[in-house]
mmCIF file of C-alpha atoms and ligand atoms in Angstrom:
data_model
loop_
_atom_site.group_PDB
_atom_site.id
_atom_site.type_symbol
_atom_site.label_atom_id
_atom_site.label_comp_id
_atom_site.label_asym_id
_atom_site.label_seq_id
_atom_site.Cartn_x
_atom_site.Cartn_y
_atom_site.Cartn_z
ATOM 1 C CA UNK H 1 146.068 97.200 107.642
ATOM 2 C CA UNK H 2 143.105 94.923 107.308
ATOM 3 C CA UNK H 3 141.034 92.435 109.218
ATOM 4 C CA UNK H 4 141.041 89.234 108.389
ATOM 5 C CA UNK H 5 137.809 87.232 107.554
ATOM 6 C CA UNK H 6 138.248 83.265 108.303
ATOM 7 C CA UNK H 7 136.185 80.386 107.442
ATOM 8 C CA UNK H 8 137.009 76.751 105.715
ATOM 9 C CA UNK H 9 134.807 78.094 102.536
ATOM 10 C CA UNK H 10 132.267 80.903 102.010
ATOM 11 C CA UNK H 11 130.073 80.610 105.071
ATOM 12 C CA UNK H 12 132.074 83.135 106.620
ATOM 13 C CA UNK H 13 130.551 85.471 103.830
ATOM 14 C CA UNK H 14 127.533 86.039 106.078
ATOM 15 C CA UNK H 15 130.006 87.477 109.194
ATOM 16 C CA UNK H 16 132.105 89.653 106.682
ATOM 17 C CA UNK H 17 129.022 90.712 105.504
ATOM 18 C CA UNK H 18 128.386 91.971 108.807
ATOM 19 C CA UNK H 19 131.441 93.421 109.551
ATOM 20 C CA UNK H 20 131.073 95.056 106.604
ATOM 21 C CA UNK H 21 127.554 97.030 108.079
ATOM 22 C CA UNK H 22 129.177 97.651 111.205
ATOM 23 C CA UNK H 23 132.421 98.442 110.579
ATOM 24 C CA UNK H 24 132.086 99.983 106.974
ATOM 25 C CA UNK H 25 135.030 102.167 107.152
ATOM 26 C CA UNK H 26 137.486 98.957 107.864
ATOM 27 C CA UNK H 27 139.374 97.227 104.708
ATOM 28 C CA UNK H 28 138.841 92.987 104.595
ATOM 29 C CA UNK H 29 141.056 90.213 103.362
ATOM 30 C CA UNK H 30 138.518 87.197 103.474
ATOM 31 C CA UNK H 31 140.451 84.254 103.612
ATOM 32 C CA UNK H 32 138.314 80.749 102.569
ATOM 33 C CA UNK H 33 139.918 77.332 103.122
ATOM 34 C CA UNK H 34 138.159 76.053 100.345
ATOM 35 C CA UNK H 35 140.981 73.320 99.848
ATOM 36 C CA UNK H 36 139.396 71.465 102.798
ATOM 37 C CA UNK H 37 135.837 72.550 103.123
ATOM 38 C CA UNK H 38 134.112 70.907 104.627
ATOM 39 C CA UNK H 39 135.913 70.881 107.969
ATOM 40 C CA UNK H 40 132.781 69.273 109.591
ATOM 41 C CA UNK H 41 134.298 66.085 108.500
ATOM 42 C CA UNK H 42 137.899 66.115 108.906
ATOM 43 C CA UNK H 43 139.619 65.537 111.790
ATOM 44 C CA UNK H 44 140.337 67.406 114.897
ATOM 45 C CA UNK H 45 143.876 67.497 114.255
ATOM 46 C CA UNK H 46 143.843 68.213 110.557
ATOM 47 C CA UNK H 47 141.117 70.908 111.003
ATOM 48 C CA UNK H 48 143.591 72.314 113.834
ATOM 49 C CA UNK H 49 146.342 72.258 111.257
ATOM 50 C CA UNK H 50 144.206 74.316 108.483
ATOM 51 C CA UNK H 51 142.997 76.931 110.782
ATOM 52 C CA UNK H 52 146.776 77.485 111.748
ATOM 53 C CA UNK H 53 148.626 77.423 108.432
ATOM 54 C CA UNK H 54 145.560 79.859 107.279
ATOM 55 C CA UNK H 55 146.084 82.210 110.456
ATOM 56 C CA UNK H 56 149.611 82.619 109.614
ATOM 57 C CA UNK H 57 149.061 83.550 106.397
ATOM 58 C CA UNK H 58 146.945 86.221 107.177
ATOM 59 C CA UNK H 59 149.458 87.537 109.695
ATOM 60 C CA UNK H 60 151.578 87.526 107.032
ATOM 61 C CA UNK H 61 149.479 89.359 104.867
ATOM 62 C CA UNK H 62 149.256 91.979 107.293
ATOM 63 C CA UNK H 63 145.730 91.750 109.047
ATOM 64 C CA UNK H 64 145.644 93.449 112.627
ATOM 65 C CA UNK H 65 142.666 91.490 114.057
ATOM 66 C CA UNK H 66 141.383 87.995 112.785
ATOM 67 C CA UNK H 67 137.810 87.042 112.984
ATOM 68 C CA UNK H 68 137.405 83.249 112.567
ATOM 69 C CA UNK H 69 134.244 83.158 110.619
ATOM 70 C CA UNK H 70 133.772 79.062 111.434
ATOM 71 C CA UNK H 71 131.972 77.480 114.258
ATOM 72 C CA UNK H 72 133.763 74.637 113.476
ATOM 73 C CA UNK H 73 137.351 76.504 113.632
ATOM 74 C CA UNK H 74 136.271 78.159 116.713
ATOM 75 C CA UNK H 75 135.439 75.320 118.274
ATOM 76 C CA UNK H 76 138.928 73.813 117.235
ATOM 77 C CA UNK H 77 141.207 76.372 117.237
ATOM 78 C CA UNK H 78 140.837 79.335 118.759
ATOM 79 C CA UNK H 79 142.470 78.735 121.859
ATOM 80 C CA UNK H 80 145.831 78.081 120.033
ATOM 81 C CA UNK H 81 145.778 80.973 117.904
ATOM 82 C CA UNK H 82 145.105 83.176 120.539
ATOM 83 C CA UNK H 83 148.153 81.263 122.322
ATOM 84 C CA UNK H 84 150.459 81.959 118.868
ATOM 85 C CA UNK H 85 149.042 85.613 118.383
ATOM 86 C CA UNK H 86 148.730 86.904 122.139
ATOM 87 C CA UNK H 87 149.045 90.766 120.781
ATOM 88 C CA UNK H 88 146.348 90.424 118.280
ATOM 89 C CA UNK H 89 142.636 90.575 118.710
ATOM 90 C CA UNK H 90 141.137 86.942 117.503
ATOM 91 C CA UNK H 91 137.287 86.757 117.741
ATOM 92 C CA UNK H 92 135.696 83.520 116.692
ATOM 93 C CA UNK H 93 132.083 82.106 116.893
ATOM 94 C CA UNK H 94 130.068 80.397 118.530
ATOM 95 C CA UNK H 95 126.461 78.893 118.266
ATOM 96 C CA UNK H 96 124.053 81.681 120.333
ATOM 97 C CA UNK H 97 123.526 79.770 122.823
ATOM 98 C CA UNK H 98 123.155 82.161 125.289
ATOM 99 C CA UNK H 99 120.769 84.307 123.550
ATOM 100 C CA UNK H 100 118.595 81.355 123.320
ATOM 101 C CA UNK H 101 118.306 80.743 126.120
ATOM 102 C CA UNK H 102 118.119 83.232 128.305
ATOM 103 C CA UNK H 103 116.135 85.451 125.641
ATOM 104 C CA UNK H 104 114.587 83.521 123.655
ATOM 105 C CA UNK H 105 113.193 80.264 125.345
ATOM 106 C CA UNK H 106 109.681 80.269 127.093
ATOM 107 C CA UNK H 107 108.609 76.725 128.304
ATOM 108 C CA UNK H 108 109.823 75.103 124.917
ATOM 109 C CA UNK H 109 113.028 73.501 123.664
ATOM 110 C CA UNK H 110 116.380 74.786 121.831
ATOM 111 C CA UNK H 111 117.445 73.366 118.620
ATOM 112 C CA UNK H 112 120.939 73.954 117.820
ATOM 113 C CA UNK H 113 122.161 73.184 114.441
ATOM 114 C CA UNK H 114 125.842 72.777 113.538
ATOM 115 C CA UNK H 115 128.609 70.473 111.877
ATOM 116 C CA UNK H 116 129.287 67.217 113.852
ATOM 117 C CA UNK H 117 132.679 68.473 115.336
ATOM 118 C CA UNK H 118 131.022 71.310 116.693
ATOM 119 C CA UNK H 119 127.679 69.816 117.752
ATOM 120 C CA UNK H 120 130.679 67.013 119.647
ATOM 121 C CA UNK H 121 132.942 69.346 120.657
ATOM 122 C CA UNK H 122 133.775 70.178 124.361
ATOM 123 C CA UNK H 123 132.982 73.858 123.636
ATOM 124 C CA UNK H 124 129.611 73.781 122.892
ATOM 125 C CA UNK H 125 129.501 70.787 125.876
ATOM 126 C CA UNK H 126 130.587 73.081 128.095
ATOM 127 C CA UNK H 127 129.125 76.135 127.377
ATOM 128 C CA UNK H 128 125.264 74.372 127.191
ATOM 129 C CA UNK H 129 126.870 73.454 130.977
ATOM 130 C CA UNK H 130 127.409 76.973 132.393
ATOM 131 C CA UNK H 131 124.334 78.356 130.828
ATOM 132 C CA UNK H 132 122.333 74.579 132.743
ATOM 133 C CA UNK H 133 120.854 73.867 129.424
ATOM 134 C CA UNK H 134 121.885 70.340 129.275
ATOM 135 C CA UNK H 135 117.369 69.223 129.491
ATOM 136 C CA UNK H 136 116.254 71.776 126.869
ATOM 137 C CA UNK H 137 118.636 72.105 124.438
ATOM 138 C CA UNK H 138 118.695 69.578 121.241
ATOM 139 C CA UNK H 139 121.777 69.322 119.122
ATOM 140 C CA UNK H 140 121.736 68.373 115.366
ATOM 141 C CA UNK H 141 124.444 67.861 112.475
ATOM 142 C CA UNK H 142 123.788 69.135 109.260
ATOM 143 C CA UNK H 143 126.612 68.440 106.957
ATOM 144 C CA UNK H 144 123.818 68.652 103.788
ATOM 145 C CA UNK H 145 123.758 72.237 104.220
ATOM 146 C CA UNK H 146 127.697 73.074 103.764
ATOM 147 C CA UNK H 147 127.550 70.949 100.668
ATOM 148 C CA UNK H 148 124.643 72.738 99.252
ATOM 149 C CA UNK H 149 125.978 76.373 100.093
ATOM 150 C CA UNK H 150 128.886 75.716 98.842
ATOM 151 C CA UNK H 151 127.861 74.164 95.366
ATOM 152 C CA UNK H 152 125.072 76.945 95.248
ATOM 153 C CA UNK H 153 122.105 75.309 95.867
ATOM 154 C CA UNK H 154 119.498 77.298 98.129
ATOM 155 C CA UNK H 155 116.374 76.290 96.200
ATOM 156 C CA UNK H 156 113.669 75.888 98.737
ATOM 157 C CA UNK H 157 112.375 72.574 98.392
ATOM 158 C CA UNK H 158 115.897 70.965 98.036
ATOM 159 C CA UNK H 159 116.771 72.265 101.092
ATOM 160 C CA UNK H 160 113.392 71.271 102.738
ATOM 161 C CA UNK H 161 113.461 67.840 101.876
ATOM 162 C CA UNK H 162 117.159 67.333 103.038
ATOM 163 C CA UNK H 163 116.044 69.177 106.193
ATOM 164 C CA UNK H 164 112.783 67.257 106.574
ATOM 165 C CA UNK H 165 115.336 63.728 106.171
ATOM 166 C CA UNK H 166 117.630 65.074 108.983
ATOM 167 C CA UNK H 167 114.582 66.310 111.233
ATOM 168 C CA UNK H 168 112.791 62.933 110.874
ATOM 169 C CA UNK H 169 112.518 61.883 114.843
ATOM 170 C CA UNK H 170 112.522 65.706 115.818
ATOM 171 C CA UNK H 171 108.865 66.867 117.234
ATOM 172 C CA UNK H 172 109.262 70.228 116.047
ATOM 173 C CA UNK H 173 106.992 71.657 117.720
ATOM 174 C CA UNK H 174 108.752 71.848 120.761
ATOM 175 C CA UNK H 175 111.421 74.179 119.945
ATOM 176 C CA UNK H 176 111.358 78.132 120.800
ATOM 177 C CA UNK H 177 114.140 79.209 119.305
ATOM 178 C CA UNK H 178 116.655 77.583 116.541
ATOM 179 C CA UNK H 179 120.488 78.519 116.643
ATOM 180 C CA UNK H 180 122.405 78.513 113.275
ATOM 181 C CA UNK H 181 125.788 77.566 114.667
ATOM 182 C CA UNK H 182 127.449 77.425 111.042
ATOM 183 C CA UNK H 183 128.224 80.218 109.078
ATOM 184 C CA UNK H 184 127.447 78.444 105.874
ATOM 185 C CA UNK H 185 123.148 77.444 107.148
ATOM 186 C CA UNK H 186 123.023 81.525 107.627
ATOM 187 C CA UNK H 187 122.050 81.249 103.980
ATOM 188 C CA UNK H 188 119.537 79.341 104.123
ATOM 189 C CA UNK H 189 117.153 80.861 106.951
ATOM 190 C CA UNK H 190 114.831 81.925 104.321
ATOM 191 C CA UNK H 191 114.126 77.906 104.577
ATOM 192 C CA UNK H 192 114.238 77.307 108.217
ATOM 193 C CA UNK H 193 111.606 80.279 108.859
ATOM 194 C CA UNK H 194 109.200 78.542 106.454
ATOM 195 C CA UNK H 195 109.800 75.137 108.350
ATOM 196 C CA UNK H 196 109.341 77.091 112.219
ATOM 197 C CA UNK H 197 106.856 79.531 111.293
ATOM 198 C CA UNK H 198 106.781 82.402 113.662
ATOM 199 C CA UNK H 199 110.178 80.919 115.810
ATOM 200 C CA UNK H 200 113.078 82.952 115.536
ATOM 201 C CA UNK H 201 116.107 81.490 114.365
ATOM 202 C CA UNK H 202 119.182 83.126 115.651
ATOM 203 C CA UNK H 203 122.867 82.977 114.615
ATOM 204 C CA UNK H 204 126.025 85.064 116.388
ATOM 205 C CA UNK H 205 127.424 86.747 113.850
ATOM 206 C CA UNK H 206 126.014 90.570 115.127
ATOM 207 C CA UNK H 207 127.217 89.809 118.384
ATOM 208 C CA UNK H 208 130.413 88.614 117.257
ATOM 209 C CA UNK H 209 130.897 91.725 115.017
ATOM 210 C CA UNK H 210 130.286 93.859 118.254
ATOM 211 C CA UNK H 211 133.075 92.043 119.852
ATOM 212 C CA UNK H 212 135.315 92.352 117.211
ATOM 213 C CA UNK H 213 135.226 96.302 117.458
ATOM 214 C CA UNK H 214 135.007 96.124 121.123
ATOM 215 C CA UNK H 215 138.664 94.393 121.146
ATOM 216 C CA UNK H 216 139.897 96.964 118.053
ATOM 217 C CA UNK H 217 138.471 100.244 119.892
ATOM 218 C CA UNK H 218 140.410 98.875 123.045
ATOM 219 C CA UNK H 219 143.307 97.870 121.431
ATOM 220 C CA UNK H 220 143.438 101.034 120.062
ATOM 221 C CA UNK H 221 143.863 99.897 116.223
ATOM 222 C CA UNK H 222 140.470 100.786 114.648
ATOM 223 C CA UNK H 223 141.217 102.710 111.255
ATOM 224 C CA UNK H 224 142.157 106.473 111.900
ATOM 225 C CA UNK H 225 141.151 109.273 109.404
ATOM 226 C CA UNK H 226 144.812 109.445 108.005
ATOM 227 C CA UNK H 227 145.021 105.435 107.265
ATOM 228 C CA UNK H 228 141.681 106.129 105.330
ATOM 229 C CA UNK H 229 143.534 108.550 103.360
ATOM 230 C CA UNK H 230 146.435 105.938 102.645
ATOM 231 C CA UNK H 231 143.832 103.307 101.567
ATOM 232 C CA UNK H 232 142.215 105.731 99.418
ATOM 233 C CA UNK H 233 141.710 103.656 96.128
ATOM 234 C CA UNK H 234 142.634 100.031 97.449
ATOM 235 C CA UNK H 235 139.986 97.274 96.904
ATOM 236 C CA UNK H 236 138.063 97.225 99.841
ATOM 237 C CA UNK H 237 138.312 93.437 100.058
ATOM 238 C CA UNK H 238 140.956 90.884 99.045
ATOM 239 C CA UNK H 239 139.831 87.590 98.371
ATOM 240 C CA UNK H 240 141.743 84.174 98.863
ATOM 241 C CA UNK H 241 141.635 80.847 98.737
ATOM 242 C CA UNK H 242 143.605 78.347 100.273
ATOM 243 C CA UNK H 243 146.516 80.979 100.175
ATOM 244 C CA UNK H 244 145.786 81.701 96.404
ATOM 245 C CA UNK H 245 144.143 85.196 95.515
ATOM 246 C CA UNK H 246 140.987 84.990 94.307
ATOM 247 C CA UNK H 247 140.982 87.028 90.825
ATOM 248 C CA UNK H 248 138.930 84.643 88.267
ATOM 249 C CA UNK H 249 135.736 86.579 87.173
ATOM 250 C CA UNK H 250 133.739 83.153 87.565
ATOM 251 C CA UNK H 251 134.919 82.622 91.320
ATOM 252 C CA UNK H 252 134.048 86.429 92.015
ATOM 253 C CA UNK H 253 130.878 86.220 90.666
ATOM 254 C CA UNK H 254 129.838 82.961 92.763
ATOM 255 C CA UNK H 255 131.044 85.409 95.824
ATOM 256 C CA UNK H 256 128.858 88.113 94.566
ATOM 257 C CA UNK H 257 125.973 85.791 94.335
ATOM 258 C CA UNK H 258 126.264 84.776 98.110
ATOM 259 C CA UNK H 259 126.818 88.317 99.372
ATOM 260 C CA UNK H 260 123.857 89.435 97.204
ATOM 261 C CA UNK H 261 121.916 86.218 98.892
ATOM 262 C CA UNK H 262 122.793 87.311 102.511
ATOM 263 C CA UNK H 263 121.729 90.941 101.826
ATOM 264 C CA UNK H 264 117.975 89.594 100.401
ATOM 265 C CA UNK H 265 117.817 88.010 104.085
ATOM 266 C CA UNK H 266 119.661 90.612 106.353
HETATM 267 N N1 DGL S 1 131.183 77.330 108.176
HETATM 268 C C1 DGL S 1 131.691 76.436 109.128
HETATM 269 C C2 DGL S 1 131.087 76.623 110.515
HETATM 270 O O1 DGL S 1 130.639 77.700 110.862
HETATM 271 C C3 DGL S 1 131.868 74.978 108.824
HETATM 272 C C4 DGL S 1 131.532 74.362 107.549
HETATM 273 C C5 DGL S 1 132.420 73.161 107.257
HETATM 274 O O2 DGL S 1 133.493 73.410 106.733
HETATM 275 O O3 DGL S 1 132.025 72.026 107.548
HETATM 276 O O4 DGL S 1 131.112 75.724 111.306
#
C-alpha cells in the first residue's frame, strides 16, 4: 500500500520530496488538486469540499496514511478527515511556528508567510496564542507566489519584485526568522535568502515527515521486507490530478522540473 501525498497543486512536491529522503523505502501516490489551485482563494467551504472528495479518493486508491501536503488544507480540513478516517494516520502542516519561536527568535520579530485563509484562519490564531506570540509575530499573504510556482516561474528578479510589492510597509529588518507556511513558496527560498541575508527561513515539512513515520512505526504499518518484495517493479510514485492519472510526458516533465528545483535547494 502507499502513502498518499496531498496538496491543491504541486507545492506539496517539496513534502513528498521529503518523504521521499526519509522514508525512501515507502511507495507514493501524490495526489494534486490542480482543478482548484489555488485554494488560497476559494472559500472555506469549497476548499473543505476539495480536500474531502480528494481524501476519499485516495482511500480508495488504497493509501494507508495521508499526508496533507497544504497549509491551506490543513488549516481547513484536517480535523474532519481525521473525524471520517479515525483508523488512519493523517498528518498535515502547519507554518513552524514553534520552531521560530522558541529556536529561532532573539530580540527580533517573526514573519510568517502563507495564503490568506491560512494567514486568517483560527489555526494559525490559535496556535501564535499558545506559543504567546501574538507581539512578535507578523503575518503576510502571498498569493503571487502559488501563481508563479505553479506556472513555473522562479526567476529571481520576478519573484523579488513581486516580493518587494507585497513587503512594501514591512521594516525588514526586524525579523529573525521567516516561516514558509505554503508548500508551494518552499521553491522559492533561493529568493527569500537573498532578500534576509543571513536569517533563516524555515518551513515544516522535516518535522512533518518525522511525524508521519512516528504515527506509521506506531501504527504498526511501515513497509515490511516481504511487501518490498511484492512492490518489486511498481513505479515508485503515482501521479494524479484532480482524480485523473497523470501520464502525459509534458505534465511529467513540469513535475520533474520542480522535484529537480527542490533538490538544487535541499
Ligand atoms: N500549497 C498550499 C499551502 O501550503 C496552498 C496553495 C494554494 O492552493 O493557494 O497552503
Amino acid at each position: 500500500m502507499r502513502i498518499g501525498v496531498f496538496d491543491s497543486g504541486l507545492g506539496g512536491i517539496t513534502l513528498l520530496n521529503q518523504a521521499l529522503r526519509q522514508m525512501p523505502d515507502e511507495y507514493y501516490l501524490f495526489y494534486a488538486d490542480t482543478d482548484h489551485v489555488p485554494y488560497g482563494e476559494k472559500t472555506r467551504e469549497q476548499i473543505m469540499r476539495y480536500v474531502s472528495d480528494s481524501a476519499r479518493f485516495m482511500m480508495e486508491n488504497g493509501c494507508k496514511a495521508l499526508v496533507i501536503g497544504c497549509n491551506t488544507a490543513t488549516s481547513v480540513g484536517i480535523a474532519h478527515l481525521r473525524k471520517d478516517w479515525p483508523d488512519i494516520p493523517i498528518i498535515g502542516i502547519e507554518p513552524a511556528v514553534k520552531p521560530a519561536l522558541t529556536k529561532y527568535r532573539k530580540d527580533g520579530r517573526v514573519l510568517v508567510c502563507a495564503t490568506a485563509i491560512t494567514i486568517n484562519g483560527e489555526k494559525l490564531e490559535h496556535l501564535i496564542e499558545r506559543l504567546k506570540g501574538e507581539e512578535v509575530v507578523d503575518k503576510i499573504a502571498l498569493p503571487g507566489l502559488v501563481r508563479l510556482a505553479e506556472s513555473g516561474h522562479f526567476e529571481k528578479e520576478e519573484v523579488k519584485s513581486y516580493l518587494r510589492g507585497a513587503f512594501a510597509g514591512l521594516d525588514l529588518k526586524a525579523y529573525d526568522c521567516i516561516v514558509l507556511g505554503c508548500t508551494h513558496f518552499n521553491f522559492f527560498k533561493d529568493t527569500f535568502d537573498e532578500m534576509f541575508p543571513g536569517i533563516p527561513v524555515i518551513d515544516g515539512s522535516k518535522a512533518a515527515i518525522a511525524q508521519l513515520h512516528r504515527k506509521m512505526d506506531a501504527a504498526g504499518i511501515l513497509i515490511t521486507e516481504e511487501e518490498k518484495q511484492a512492490m518489486k517493479g511498481e513505479p515508485k510514485i503515482v501521479w494524479y490530478e484532480s482524480g485523473r492519472k497523470v501520464t502525459s510526458p509534458e505534465e511529467l516533465a513540469k513535475i520533474d522540473r520542480l522535484r529537480d528545483r527542490w533538490l538544487q535547494l535541499n
